[in-house]
PDB file of C-alpha atoms in Angstrom:
ATOM      1  CA  MET A   1     104.451 126.065 100.185  1.00  0.00           C
ATOM      2  CA  ALA A   2     108.236 126.459 100.370  1.00  0.00           C
ATOM      3  CA  VAL A   3     107.870 130.041 101.591  1.00  0.00           C
ATOM      4  CA  ALA A   4     105.498 128.979 104.364  1.00  0.00           C
ATOM      5  CA  MET A   5     107.945 126.308 105.472  1.00  0.00           C
ATOM      6  CA  LEU A   6     110.800 128.819 105.660  1.00  0.00           C
ATOM      7  CA  VAL A   7     108.706 131.268 107.672  1.00  0.00           C
ATOM      8  CA  LEU A   8     107.703 128.605 110.190  1.00  0.00           C
ATOM      9  CA  MET A   9     111.299 127.435 110.517  1.00  0.00           C
ATOM     10  CA  ALA A  10     112.434 130.996 111.178  1.00  0.00           C
ATOM     11  CA  LEU A  11     109.882 131.263 113.964  1.00  0.00           C
ATOM     12  CA  LEU A  12     111.041 128.075 115.643  1.00  0.00           C
ATOM     13  CA  ILE A  13     114.820 128.355 115.359  1.00  0.00           C
ATOM     14  CA  PRO A  14     115.245 131.602 117.393  1.00  0.00           C
ATOM     15  CA  GLY A  15     113.658 129.835 120.371  1.00  0.00           C
ATOM     16  CA  VAL A  16     116.544 127.357 120.338  1.00  0.00           C
ATOM     17  CA  VAL A  17     119.393 129.896 120.235  1.00  0.00           C
ATOM     18  CA  SER A  18     117.717 132.854 121.922  1.00  0.00           C
ATOM     19  CA  SER A  19     120.157 135.208 123.644  1.00  0.00           C
ATOM     20  CA  THR A  20     117.550 135.969 126.316  1.00  0.00           C
ATOM     21  CA  SER A  21     117.446 132.402 127.612  1.00  0.00           C
ATOM     22  CA  VAL A  22     118.256 131.885 131.281  1.00  0.00           C
ATOM     23  CA  VAL A  23     120.769 129.103 131.804  1.00  0.00           C
ATOM     24  CA  SER A  24     122.125 127.210 134.791  1.00  0.00           C
ATOM     25  CA  HIS A  25     125.692 125.968 134.377  1.00  0.00           C
ATOM     26  CA  ASN A  26     127.240 123.435 136.735  1.00  0.00           C
ATOM     27  CA  LEU A  27     130.926 124.283 136.557  1.00  0.00           C
ATOM     28  CA  ALA A  28     132.004 121.018 138.172  1.00  0.00           C
ATOM     29  CA  ALA A  29     130.043 118.952 135.632  1.00  0.00           C
ATOM     30  CA  GLU A  30     131.191 120.911 132.554  1.00  0.00           C
ATOM     31  CA  CYS A  31     134.655 122.001 133.553  1.00  0.00           C
ATOM     32  CA  SER A  32     135.946 123.660 130.379  1.00  0.00           C
ATOM     33  CA  GLY A  33     135.301 124.427 126.725  1.00  0.00           C
ATOM     34  CA  VAL A  34     131.951 126.151 127.263  1.00  0.00           C
ATOM     35  CA  THR A  35     130.988 129.764 126.551  1.00  0.00           C
ATOM     36  CA  LEU A  36     127.567 130.956 127.730  1.00  0.00           C
ATOM     37  CA  ARG A  37     126.384 133.405 125.062  1.00  0.00           C
ATOM     38  CA  VAL A  38     123.298 134.586 126.906  1.00  0.00           C
ATOM     39  CA  GLN A  39     122.043 137.690 128.690  1.00  0.00           C
ATOM     40  CA  GLY A  40     121.896 136.092 132.113  1.00  0.00           C
ATOM     41  CA  GLY A  41     122.077 132.934 134.159  1.00  0.00           C
ATOM     42  CA  VAL A  42     123.632 131.134 137.118  1.00  0.00           C
ATOM     43  CA  ILE A  43     127.051 129.509 137.394  1.00  0.00           C
ATOM     44  CA  HIS A  44     127.176 127.125 140.321  1.00  0.00           C
ATOM     45  CA  VAL A  45     129.339 124.519 141.996  1.00  0.00           C
ATOM     46  CA  GLY A  46     127.891 122.087 144.506  1.00  0.00           C
ATOM     47  CA  GLU A  47     124.407 122.088 145.968  1.00  0.00           C
ATOM     48  CA  ASP A  48     122.878 123.378 149.180  1.00  0.00           C
ATOM     49  CA  GLU A  49     123.141 120.026 150.953  1.00  0.00           C
ATOM     50  CA  GLY A  50     126.189 118.541 149.237  1.00  0.00           C
ATOM     51  CA  VAL A  51     129.858 119.169 148.570  1.00  0.00           C
ATOM     52  CA  PHE A  52     131.831 119.875 145.416  1.00  0.00           C
ATOM     53  CA  PRO A  53     134.643 117.623 144.120  1.00  0.00           C
ATOM     54  CA  ALA A  54     138.222 118.169 145.225  1.00  0.00           C
ATOM     55  CA  GLY A  55     141.020 119.075 142.836  1.00  0.00           C
ATOM     56  CA  LEU A  56     138.971 121.183 140.418  1.00  0.00           C
ATOM     57  CA  ASN A  57     140.489 123.736 138.062  1.00  0.00           C
ATOM     58  CA  CYS A  58     137.551 124.776 135.877  1.00  0.00           C
ATOM     59  CA  SER A  59     136.431 127.776 133.882  1.00  0.00           C
ATOM     60  CA  VAL A  60     133.502 128.913 131.754  1.00  0.00           C
ATOM     61  CA  GLY A  61     133.211 131.850 129.384  1.00  0.00           C
ATOM     62  CA  VAL A  62     130.408 134.416 129.569  1.00  0.00           C
ATOM     63  CA  ALA A  63     129.597 136.640 126.585  1.00  0.00           C
ATOM     64  CA  ALA A  64     126.619 138.989 126.338  1.00  0.00           C
ATOM     65  CA  THR A  65     125.403 141.620 123.893  1.00  0.00           C
ATOM     66  CA  GLU A  66     124.603 145.220 124.720  1.00  0.00           C
ATOM     67  CA  VAL A  67     121.208 145.622 126.363  1.00  0.00           C
ATOM     68  CA  LEU A  68     120.549 149.081 124.928  1.00  0.00           C
ATOM     69  CA  VAL A  69     122.345 150.783 122.056  1.00  0.00           C
ATOM     70  CA  GLY A  70     122.234 154.165 120.369  1.00  0.00           C
ATOM     71  CA  SER A  71     122.659 156.493 123.351  1.00  0.00           C
ATOM     72  CA  GLU A  72     125.734 157.998 124.967  1.00  0.00           C
ATOM     73  CA  ASN A  73     123.813 158.150 128.257  1.00  0.00           C
ATOM     74  CA  VAL A  74     123.802 154.362 128.643  1.00  0.00           C
ATOM     75  CA  THR A  75     126.540 152.127 130.053  1.00  0.00           C
ATOM     76  CA  ASN A  76     126.233 148.432 129.173  1.00  0.00           C
ATOM     77  CA  ALA A  77     127.919 145.785 131.311  1.00  0.00           C
ATOM     78  CA  ILE A  78     127.618 142.352 132.920  1.00  0.00           C
ATOM     79  CA  GLY A  79     126.986 142.248 136.646  1.00  0.00           C
ATOM     80  CA  PHE A  80     128.026 139.298 138.830  1.00  0.00           C
ATOM     81  CA  LYS A  81     126.485 138.624 142.229  1.00  0.00           C
ATOM     82  CA  PHE A  82     126.976 135.702 144.604  1.00  0.00           C
ATOM     83  CA  THR A  83     123.646 134.528 146.019  1.00  0.00           C
ATOM     84  CA  ARG A  84     125.071 131.470 147.779  1.00  0.00           C
ATOM     85  CA  PHE A  85     128.654 131.270 148.974  1.00  0.00           C
ATOM     86  CA  ASP A  86     130.116 128.516 151.123  1.00  0.00           C
ATOM     87  CA  LEU A  87     133.881 128.180 150.706  1.00  0.00           C
ATOM     88  CA  PRO A  88     136.439 127.517 153.482  1.00  0.00           C
ATOM     89  CA  ASP A  89     138.462 130.205 155.221  1.00  0.00           C
ATOM     90  CA  ARG A  90     141.945 131.166 154.122  1.00  0.00           C
ATOM     91  CA  TRP A  91     144.788 128.959 155.344  1.00  0.00           C
ATOM     92  CA  PRO A  92     145.802 130.269 158.765  1.00  0.00           C
ATOM     93  CA  VAL A  93     149.575 130.317 158.182  1.00  0.00           C
ATOM     94  CA  SER A  94     149.950 131.559 154.602  1.00  0.00           C
ATOM     95  CA  GLY A  95     146.675 133.481 154.399  1.00  0.00           C
ATOM     96  CA  GLN A  96     146.028 132.053 150.949  1.00  0.00           C
ATOM     97  CA  CYS A  97     142.848 130.460 149.614  1.00  0.00           C
ATOM     98  CA  GLY A  98     142.592 126.742 149.002  1.00  0.00           C
ATOM     99  CA  ASP A  99     139.279 127.075 147.134  1.00  0.00           C
ATOM    100  CA  TYR A 100     138.512 130.267 145.237  1.00  0.00           C
ATOM    101  CA  VAL A 101     136.525 131.868 142.410  1.00  0.00           C
ATOM    102  CA  THR A 102     138.026 134.158 139.789  1.00  0.00           C
ATOM    103  CA  ILE A 103     136.469 136.524 137.252  1.00  0.00           C
ATOM    104  CA  ARG A 104     138.881 137.455 134.503  1.00  0.00           C
ATOM    105  CA  THR A 105     138.539 139.762 131.485  1.00  0.00           C
ATOM    106  CA  ALA A 106     140.867 140.913 128.715  1.00  0.00           C
ATOM    107  CA  SER A 107     141.975 143.783 130.946  1.00  0.00           C
ATOM    108  CA  GLY A 108     142.889 141.591 133.897  1.00  0.00           C
ATOM    109  CA  LEU A 109     141.645 139.822 137.013  1.00  0.00           C
ATOM    110  CA  LYS A 110     138.490 141.515 138.291  1.00  0.00           C
ATOM    111  CA  THR A 111     138.596 139.606 141.570  1.00  0.00           C
ATOM    112  CA  ALA A 112     142.164 140.701 142.382  1.00  0.00           C
ATOM    113  CA  SER A 113     140.875 143.115 145.025  1.00  0.00           C
ATOM    114  CA  MET A 114     139.777 140.092 147.085  1.00  0.00           C
ATOM    115  CA  GLY A 115     143.255 138.559 147.137  1.00  0.00           C
ATOM    116  CA  ASN A 116     145.962 137.276 144.856  1.00  0.00           C
ATOM    117  CA  GLU A 117     143.968 134.175 143.969  1.00  0.00           C
ATOM    118  CA  GLY A 118     140.358 135.321 143.921  1.00  0.00           C
ATOM    119  CA  VAL A 119     137.245 135.230 146.079  1.00  0.00           C
ATOM    120  CA  CYS A 120     137.285 132.685 148.880  1.00  0.00           C
ATOM    121  CA  ALA A 121     136.007 133.438 152.399  1.00  0.00           C
ATOM    122  CA  ASP A 122     135.946 137.246 152.186  1.00  0.00           C
ATOM    123  CA  MET A 123     132.315 137.687 151.178  1.00  0.00           C
ATOM    124  CA  THR A 124     131.528 139.968 154.121  1.00  0.00           C
ATOM    125  CA  ALA A 125     133.475 142.708 152.344  1.00  0.00           C
ATOM    126  CA  LEU A 126     131.181 142.605 149.307  1.00  0.00           C
ATOM    127  CA  PRO A 127     128.149 144.925 148.948  1.00  0.00           C
ATOM    128  CA  THR A 128     124.667 143.586 149.626  1.00  0.00           C
ATOM    129  CA  THR A 129     122.575 145.840 147.344  1.00  0.00           C
ATOM    130  CA  GLU A 130     124.942 146.114 144.385  1.00  0.00           C
ATOM    131  CA  PHE A 131     126.631 143.744 141.981  1.00  0.00           C
ATOM    132  CA  ASP A 132     129.737 142.194 143.508  1.00  0.00           C
ATOM    133  CA  PHE A 133     131.667 142.638 140.274  1.00  0.00           C
ATOM    134  CA  VAL A 134     130.904 144.535 137.044  1.00  0.00           C
ATOM    135  CA  VAL A 135     132.462 143.768 133.664  1.00  0.00           C
ATOM    136  CA  SER A 136     132.122 146.516 131.070  1.00  0.00           C
ATOM    137  CA  GLU A 137     133.816 144.451 128.347  1.00  0.00           C
ATOM    138  CA  LEU A 138     130.688 142.232 128.106  1.00  0.00           C
ATOM    139  CA  GLU A 139     132.973 139.165 128.038  1.00  0.00           C
ATOM    140  CA  ALA A 140     134.531 137.369 130.969  1.00  0.00           C
ATOM    141  CA  GLU A 141     135.856 134.037 132.177  1.00  0.00           C
ATOM    142  CA  VAL A 142     134.663 132.631 135.490  1.00  0.00           C
ATOM    143  CA  GLY A 143     137.044 130.136 137.061  1.00  0.00           C
ATOM    144  CA  PHE A 144     136.987 127.915 140.131  1.00  0.00           C
ATOM    145  CA  VAL A 145     139.860 126.099 141.829  1.00  0.00           C
ATOM    146  CA  SER A 146     139.494 123.664 144.726  1.00  0.00           C
ATOM    147  CA  ASP A 147     142.234 122.002 146.754  1.00  0.00           C
ATOM    148  CA  ASP A 148     142.397 118.351 147.801  1.00  0.00           C
ATOM    149  CA  ALA A 149     140.115 118.767 150.810  1.00  0.00           C
ATOM    150  CA  VAL A 150     136.324 118.590 150.551  1.00  0.00           C
ATOM    151  CA  GLU A 151     134.819 120.809 153.221  1.00  0.00           C
ATOM    152  CA  THR A 152     132.003 123.016 151.960  1.00  0.00           C
ATOM    153  CA  SER A 153     129.122 123.127 149.489  1.00  0.00           C
ATOM    154  CA  GLY A 154     130.178 125.679 146.883  1.00  0.00           C
ATOM    155  CA  PHE A 155     128.465 128.758 145.467  1.00  0.00           C
ATOM    156  CA  ASP A 156     125.846 130.213 143.114  1.00  0.00           C
ATOM    157  CA  LEU A 157     126.971 133.157 140.981  1.00  0.00           C
ATOM    158  CA  VAL A 158     124.212 135.047 139.160  1.00  0.00           C
ATOM    159  CA  PHE A 159     125.303 137.033 136.118  1.00  0.00           C
ATOM    160  CA  THR A 160     123.151 139.547 134.246  1.00  0.00           C
ATOM    161  CA  ALA A 161     123.684 141.814 131.258  1.00  0.00           C
ATOM    162  CA  PHE A 162     122.341 145.265 132.158  1.00  0.00           C
ATOM    163  CA  ALA A 163     122.344 148.884 131.050  1.00  0.00           C
ATOM    164  CA  ASP A 164     122.807 151.712 133.536  1.00  0.00           C
ATOM    165  CA  VAL A 165     120.164 154.235 132.469  1.00  0.00           C
ATOM    166  CA  THR A 166     120.490 156.582 135.448  1.00  0.00           C
ATOM    167  CA  ARG A 167     120.817 159.599 133.162  1.00  0.00           C
ATOM    168  CA  GLU A 168     117.952 158.535 130.877  1.00  0.00           C
ATOM    169  CA  PRO A 169     115.579 156.022 132.543  1.00  0.00           C
ATOM    170  CA  ASP A 170     112.938 156.359 129.791  1.00  0.00           C
ATOM    171  CA  LEU A 171     115.214 154.361 127.483  1.00  0.00           C
ATOM    172  CA  CYS A 172     114.276 151.221 129.393  1.00  0.00           C
ATOM    173  CA  GLY A 173     111.082 150.502 127.452  1.00  0.00           C
ATOM    174  CA  SER A 174     109.084 147.548 126.204  1.00  0.00           C
ATOM    175  CA  GLY A 175     110.769 144.181 126.638  1.00  0.00           C
ATOM    176  CA  TYR A 176     112.885 145.437 129.537  1.00  0.00           C
ATOM    177  CA  PHE A 177     112.549 145.895 133.284  1.00  0.00           C
ATOM    178  CA  LEU A 178     113.706 149.062 135.064  1.00  0.00           C
ATOM    179  CA  CYS A 179     115.242 148.196 138.424  1.00  0.00           C
ATOM    180  CA  ASP A 180     114.948 150.549 141.408  1.00  0.00           C
ATOM    181  CA  ASN A 181     118.660 151.332 141.020  1.00  0.00           C
ATOM    182  CA  ASN A 182     118.078 152.448 137.380  1.00  0.00           C
ATOM    183  CA  PHE A 183     119.617 149.315 135.926  1.00  0.00           C
ATOM    184  CA  CYS A 184     117.726 148.107 132.846  1.00  0.00           C
ATOM    185  CA  VAL A 185     117.537 144.324 132.314  1.00  0.00           C
ATOM    186  CA  SER A 186     115.558 141.976 130.092  1.00  0.00           C
ATOM    187  CA  ASP A 187     112.016 141.464 131.371  1.00  0.00           C
ATOM    188  CA  HIS A 188     112.678 137.703 131.152  1.00  0.00           C
ATOM    189  CA  PHE A 189     114.439 138.068 134.504  1.00  0.00           C
ATOM    190  CA  GLN A 190     111.474 139.549 136.376  1.00  0.00           C
ATOM    191  CA  CYS A 191     110.087 137.144 138.985  1.00  0.00           C
ATOM    192  CA  ASP A 192     112.483 134.320 138.101  1.00  0.00           C
ATOM    193  CA  GLY A 193     113.635 133.853 141.706  1.00  0.00           C
ATOM    194  CA  LYS A 194     117.079 135.377 141.121  1.00  0.00           C
ATOM    195  CA  ASN A 195     118.512 138.743 142.045  1.00  0.00           C
ATOM    196  CA  ASN A 196     119.229 140.036 138.531  1.00  0.00           C
ATOM    197  CA  CYS A 197     118.928 143.720 139.465  1.00  0.00           C
ATOM    198  CA  ALA A 198     121.455 143.449 142.320  1.00  0.00           C
ATOM    199  CA  ASP A 199     118.984 145.297 144.593  1.00  0.00           C
ATOM    200  CA  ASN A 200     116.401 142.488 144.229  1.00  0.00           C
ATOM    201  CA  SER A 201     113.758 144.885 142.834  1.00  0.00           C
ATOM    202  CA  ASP A 202     113.044 142.466 139.961  1.00  0.00           C
ATOM    203  CA  GLU A 203     111.651 140.044 142.560  1.00  0.00           C
ATOM    204  CA  LYS A 204     109.406 142.488 144.452  1.00  0.00           C
ATOM    205  CA  GLY A 205     105.706 141.650 144.489  1.00  0.00           C
ATOM    206  CA  CYS A 206     106.211 138.332 142.747  1.00  0.00           C
ATOM    207  CA  PRO A 207     103.818 135.513 143.707  1.00  0.00           C
ATOM    208  CA  SER A 208     105.527 132.611 145.490  1.00  0.00           C
ATOM    209  CA  SER A 209     108.915 134.170 144.884  1.00  0.00           C
ATOM    210  CA  GLY A 210     111.784 132.993 147.003  1.00  0.00           C
ATOM    211  CA  GLY A 211     113.681 136.237 146.417  1.00  0.00           C
ATOM    212  CA  GLY A 212     117.029 136.814 144.793  1.00  0.00           C
ATOM    213  CA  SER A 213     118.956 134.717 147.304  1.00  0.00           C
ATOM    214  CA  SER A 214     116.926 131.576 146.706  1.00  0.00           C
ATOM    215  CA  MET A 215     118.319 129.038 144.278  1.00  0.00           C
ATOM    216  CA  VAL A 216     115.553 126.474 144.864  1.00  0.00           C
ATOM    217  CA  GLY A 217     114.603 124.771 141.631  1.00  0.00           C
ATOM    218  CA  GLU A 218     117.713 125.932 139.761  1.00  0.00           C
ATOM    219  CA  LEU A 219     118.633 122.468 138.599  1.00  0.00           C
ATOM    220  CA  SER A 220     115.101 121.732 137.439  1.00  0.00           C
ATOM    221  CA  GLU A 221     115.093 124.986 135.512  1.00  0.00           C
ATOM    222  CA  GLY A 222     118.208 123.907 133.645  1.00  0.00           C
ATOM    223  CA  VAL A 223     116.545 120.606 132.792  1.00  0.00           C
ATOM    224  CA  GLY A 224     113.418 122.467 131.698  1.00  0.00           C
ATOM    225  CA  SER A 225     115.466 124.658 129.367  1.00  0.00           C
ATOM    226  CA  SER A 226     117.035 121.583 127.799  1.00  0.00           C
ATOM    227  CA  MET A 227     113.616 120.006 127.345  1.00  0.00           C
ATOM    228  CA  THR A 228     112.335 123.175 125.695  1.00  0.00           C
ATOM    229  CA  ILE A 229     115.203 123.137 123.210  1.00  0.00           C
ATOM    230  CA  ALA A 230     114.703 119.436 122.493  1.00  0.00           C
ATOM    231  CA  GLY A 231     110.978 119.995 122.046  1.00  0.00           C
ATOM    232  CA  SER A 232     111.604 122.800 119.572  1.00  0.00           C
ATOM    233  CA  ILE A 233     113.915 120.593 117.513  1.00  0.00           C
ATOM    234  CA  VAL A 234     111.409 117.715 117.486  1.00  0.00           C
ATOM    235  CA  GLY A 235     108.645 120.138 116.520  1.00  0.00           C
ATOM    236  CA  LEU A 236     110.754 121.462 113.669  1.00  0.00           C
ATOM    237  CA  VAL A 237     111.395 117.945 112.346  1.00  0.00           C
ATOM    238  CA  LEU A 238     107.697 117.057 112.537  1.00  0.00           C
ATOM    239  CA  LEU A 239     106.749 120.281 110.805  1.00  0.00           C
ATOM    240  CA  PHE A 240     109.187 119.570 107.993  1.00  0.00           C
ATOM    241  CA  GLY A 241     107.695 116.078 107.552  1.00  0.00           C
ATOM    242  CA  ILE A 242     104.142 117.455 107.405  1.00  0.00           C
ATOM    243  CA  VAL A 243     105.103 120.059 104.822  1.00  0.00           C
ATOM    244  CA  VAL A 244     106.848 117.461 102.628  1.00  0.00           C
ATOM    245  CA  ALA A 245     103.871 115.086 102.875  1.00  0.00           C
ATOM    246  CA  ALA A 246     101.425 117.866 101.978  1.00  0.00           C
ATOM    247  CA  PHE A 247     103.547 118.879  98.987  1.00  0.00           C
ATOM    248  CA  TYR A 248     103.767 115.255  97.767  1.00  0.00           C
ATOM    249  CA  PHE A 249      99.998 114.792  98.139  1.00  0.00           C
ATOM    250  CA  ARG A 250      99.389 117.953  96.143  1.00  0.00           C
ATOM    251  CA  VAL A 251     101.634 116.702  93.320  1.00  0.00           C
ATOM    252  CA  LEU A 252      99.734 113.397  93.189  1.00  0.00           C
ATOM    253  CA  CYS A 253      96.380 115.197  93.013  1.00  0.00           C
ATOM    254  CA  ARG A 254      97.582 117.345  90.120  1.00  0.00           C
ATOM    255  CA  ALA A 255      98.820 114.215  88.288  1.00  0.00           C
ATOM    256  CA  ASP A 256      95.407 112.524  88.695  1.00  0.00           C
ATOM    257  CA  ARG A 257      93.601 115.579  87.329  1.00  0.00           C
ATOM    258  CA  ARG A 258      95.884 115.661  84.288  1.00  0.00           C
ATOM    259  CA  ARG A 259      95.286 111.982  83.552  1.00  0.00           C
ATOM    260  CA  GLY A 260      91.507 112.442  83.559  1.00  0.00           C
ATOM    261  CA  PRO A 261      88.714 109.796  83.754  1.00  0.00           C
ATOM    262  CA  SER A 262      89.500 108.205  80.364  1.00  0.00           C
ATOM    263  CA  ASP A 263      93.063 107.403  81.361  1.00  0.00           C
ATOM    264  CA  ALA A 264      91.907 105.878  84.597  1.00  0.00           C
ATOM    265  CA  PHE A 265      89.550 103.369  82.829  1.00  0.00           C
ATOM    266  CA  LYS A 266      91.049 102.852  79.380  1.00  0.00           C
ATOM    267  CA  ASN A 267      92.446  99.434  80.306  1.00  0.00           C
ATOM    268  CA  LYS A 268      89.147  98.089  81.593  1.00  0.00           C
TER     269      LYS A 268
END
């Protein structure tokens, strides 16, 4: 009985802490102290029809594991791609950004090529069929700073752990999806409405797919993920109660059999 309980618990717990979960993190709502230890998700500020708060200085950590291991022909990394970007232009006199996004790793500021601060209104210089930024360290910090003016609606930044299997595409096997650009990603990201491959090939041929640039339903997905986790925890508690009750009932039955009929009626 105890072994069965442990097996069932082991089956339920990985669903709560799975590294393949897709998360949606609102950077303005959870400004600091969070590290997303997942293989992919969306970091966003603001919504399509709203504005983000002024005076923000927020950051969130991203940490992923290698997608494929055991081959020298594979390069593992995290790719970042903006799928919605609405930040104000640089200040006309100084040329600096009032609101900007940064991606920082242990080796330095990955967004430094876009300016001293980070990415603001220079998105036209970024590629359209590749990741905007690639982090080979598999760990990064995404930051966002906003000035005192509220002018625009923010951004959606999709991040995905991937393996470049250009030299050995056959390594991208079961449980993975091979993008047209020979990037290998978890098959959880296929047809999820986000551009996880950078070339959008993970969204090709998907029914009712809004494509990689569509963030419709992102907030509801985050709520759905939370409900799934909560449901798993409740299910685990209920399962534990059932197992304990069954064990107790079994003990009582054994006690009755040991007592026998004579014990049951000797006082009558």
